[in-house]
RNA sequence: GGGGAGUUAGUUCAGCUGGUUAGAACGCCGGCCUGUCACGCCGGAGGUCAGGGGUUCAAGUCCCCUACUCCUCGCCA
């Protein structure tokens, strides 16, 4: 007379909660067979659910029938058991939370058998990502992924609670909107009802949330999916989630305070870590100079030193023609010091050179500093003047035994190469772990960036963020005369070298807006065409407003120490944007295409 | 679009300067086992060496192309 699990006998506990104080209780557990140890006589299984593991023992003396059935159990069978919690006596398993007890089973039912899984369901990942993504539902059974996904759920919960407490309304915006130029490439959705026309999937709710401010909702937030058809990276997915918010009647500092409070709460509740606030602030220009990008990892030094002016001052006479040439061509020169106590072998430096060449560098200049400050192992040592050498040594604060690395040429290239080199070296030298925080959380606001960037290809100024960012008042005179000098109320929040989020105070003055468009070379007509509805909206008493969006996926990735963004997304895409489990994107038949008035012309092989 | 790494049993890997029948561990199947917790012992099955082409007396190994996965520059907040 087997018990009827589920319909009559309900689960009493999870596999992670039984302990010595439950000894003697009659319990029912449901879960998966995580491991089995069959001694012929006694059969042990570790039963797993999302909360943990509990050892279950089947003995012929307790129930011959149940024990026999237990002998047929295999890994990942889904089962229910009933039995009594007993002490393990002195045979405690200290590795398990439930290791003081075990359940002596009287009843067992096999809900479903399992074929041998294509890879083992265990904590350690040593299966190719390809296999893991193909059988994502099995990969998600693994404890580290379960922890990430559960942490993500809690982060969502905490965010909603916090923002609601702070007067924010959770409002929804359309995914399918009108294509607007600029920014990321959009995914397009053909319209069956409007032949030849397309929706664009929202790359962010940017414009809608500003319209909410115009409507007077005052404080908006949304945990929202965004879509961008760009190349992927370790920390980028084509669809990703943002904690998006917008506030009326605020300064930059007001936005910072809300975000700092949210992050503080998330870190406290999820990790028990006290994050000090306010976060430090750093000027964009300073970040570029010292770290080569606008998302510096402040957990370690290896800062850059800009030598451009120094090289220019010494000119041709300095004896380093390559560097001088770079400066003459409007390039820059940067250096970085590898301290003497972290020596690199010749082979290792050669490898670094290969590494930087992969990013577009022509090479990697180096100089080893000896006791008297002279340079060895350096292509510059023969020709450089002692004066310039001394000046550089001083500028980079080089000590005997240090290795100076140089990079010079086009500004963007030098920054990129040096920024990546800095992080690469930090990992190599053991200053930071390969991934994860190492328990160190360095938050930072990067502020006061330029409003415009010069697009070399288009030979024109383009908006660095978007065209609705408010310039600093004292920059207004340069809007037309010297656009590169215009700073703006834009900000990024950075954690350990990752951009967690960014936003801006928006432009709500139509006059200044018109000036910005002019600087961008956008005609009134063009502006009207592209952003007409927003420009119109700003005419009807739009409040001053600003906002920010945090990358939820990245936030959880950093919070949980995950190696990749893919580990905190339940069903992620590969680097080519495919889903190895479902096979998306897939082909559709001719009839479906005709229905939406689309003709497909893939490139010939 | 560019650069780099990789692809060998179900899984993780080994396979040297090209040379007989491609190995190991785990998993799987069969048998034994009442205190294991990486259980143990005995036996067994399991391979399109990613795909295609080439060089060679002979290719997992050398060359070329393609596909896929990952990292990265460009791109993208």
mmCIF file of C-alpha atoms in Angstrom, chain A residues 210-211 213-215 468 507-511 513-514 517 524 527-528 531-545:
data_model
loop_
_atom_site.group_PDB
_atom_site.id
_atom_site.type_symbol
_atom_site.label_atom_id
_atom_site.label_comp_id
_atom_site.label_asym_id
_atom_site.label_seq_id
_atom_site.Cartn_x
_atom_site.Cartn_y
_atom_site.Cartn_z
ATOM 1 C CA UNK A 210 11.027 61.601 -20.583
ATOM 2 C CA UNK A 211 7.448 61.854 -21.802
ATOM 3 C CA UNK A 213 8.027 63.393 -16.849
ATOM 4 C CA UNK A 214 6.242 65.789 -19.177
ATOM 5 C CA UNK A 215 3.004 64.078 -18.162
ATOM 6 C CA UNK A 468 19.030 65.499 -25.174
ATOM 7 C CA UNK A 507 17.818 69.212 -21.886
ATOM 8 C CA UNK A 508 14.433 70.838 -21.400
ATOM 9 C CA UNK A 509 15.197 74.305 -22.839
ATOM 10 C CA UNK A 510 14.107 74.454 -26.485
ATOM 11 C CA UNK A 511 16.535 77.267 -27.220
ATOM 12 C CA UNK A 513 18.175 72.244 -27.745
ATOM 13 C CA UNK A 514 18.126 74.081 -31.037
ATOM 14 C CA UNK A 517 21.050 70.347 -33.036
ATOM 15 C CA UNK A 524 15.199 71.955 -37.930
ATOM 16 C CA UNK A 527 15.087 67.249 -35.974
ATOM 17 C CA UNK A 528 11.356 67.577 -36.411
ATOM 18 C CA UNK A 531 12.319 63.599 -32.663
ATOM 19 C CA UNK A 532 9.251 65.705 -33.411
ATOM 20 C CA UNK A 533 7.053 64.239 -30.714
ATOM 21 C CA UNK A 534 9.644 64.818 -28.000
ATOM 22 C CA UNK A 535 10.381 68.370 -29.177
ATOM 23 C CA UNK A 536 6.678 69.081 -29.202
ATOM 24 C CA UNK A 537 6.286 67.632 -25.730
ATOM 25 C CA UNK A 538 9.033 69.887 -24.389
ATOM 26 C CA UNK A 539 7.009 72.908 -25.482
ATOM 27 C CA UNK A 540 4.177 72.266 -23.038
ATOM 28 C CA UNK A 541 5.684 73.052 -19.678
ATOM 29 C CA UNK A 542 8.176 70.219 -19.482
ATOM 30 C CA UNK A 543 9.725 69.983 -16.032
ATOM 31 C CA UNK A 544 13.486 69.880 -15.563
ATOM 32 C CA UNK A 545 14.299 66.192 -15.318
#
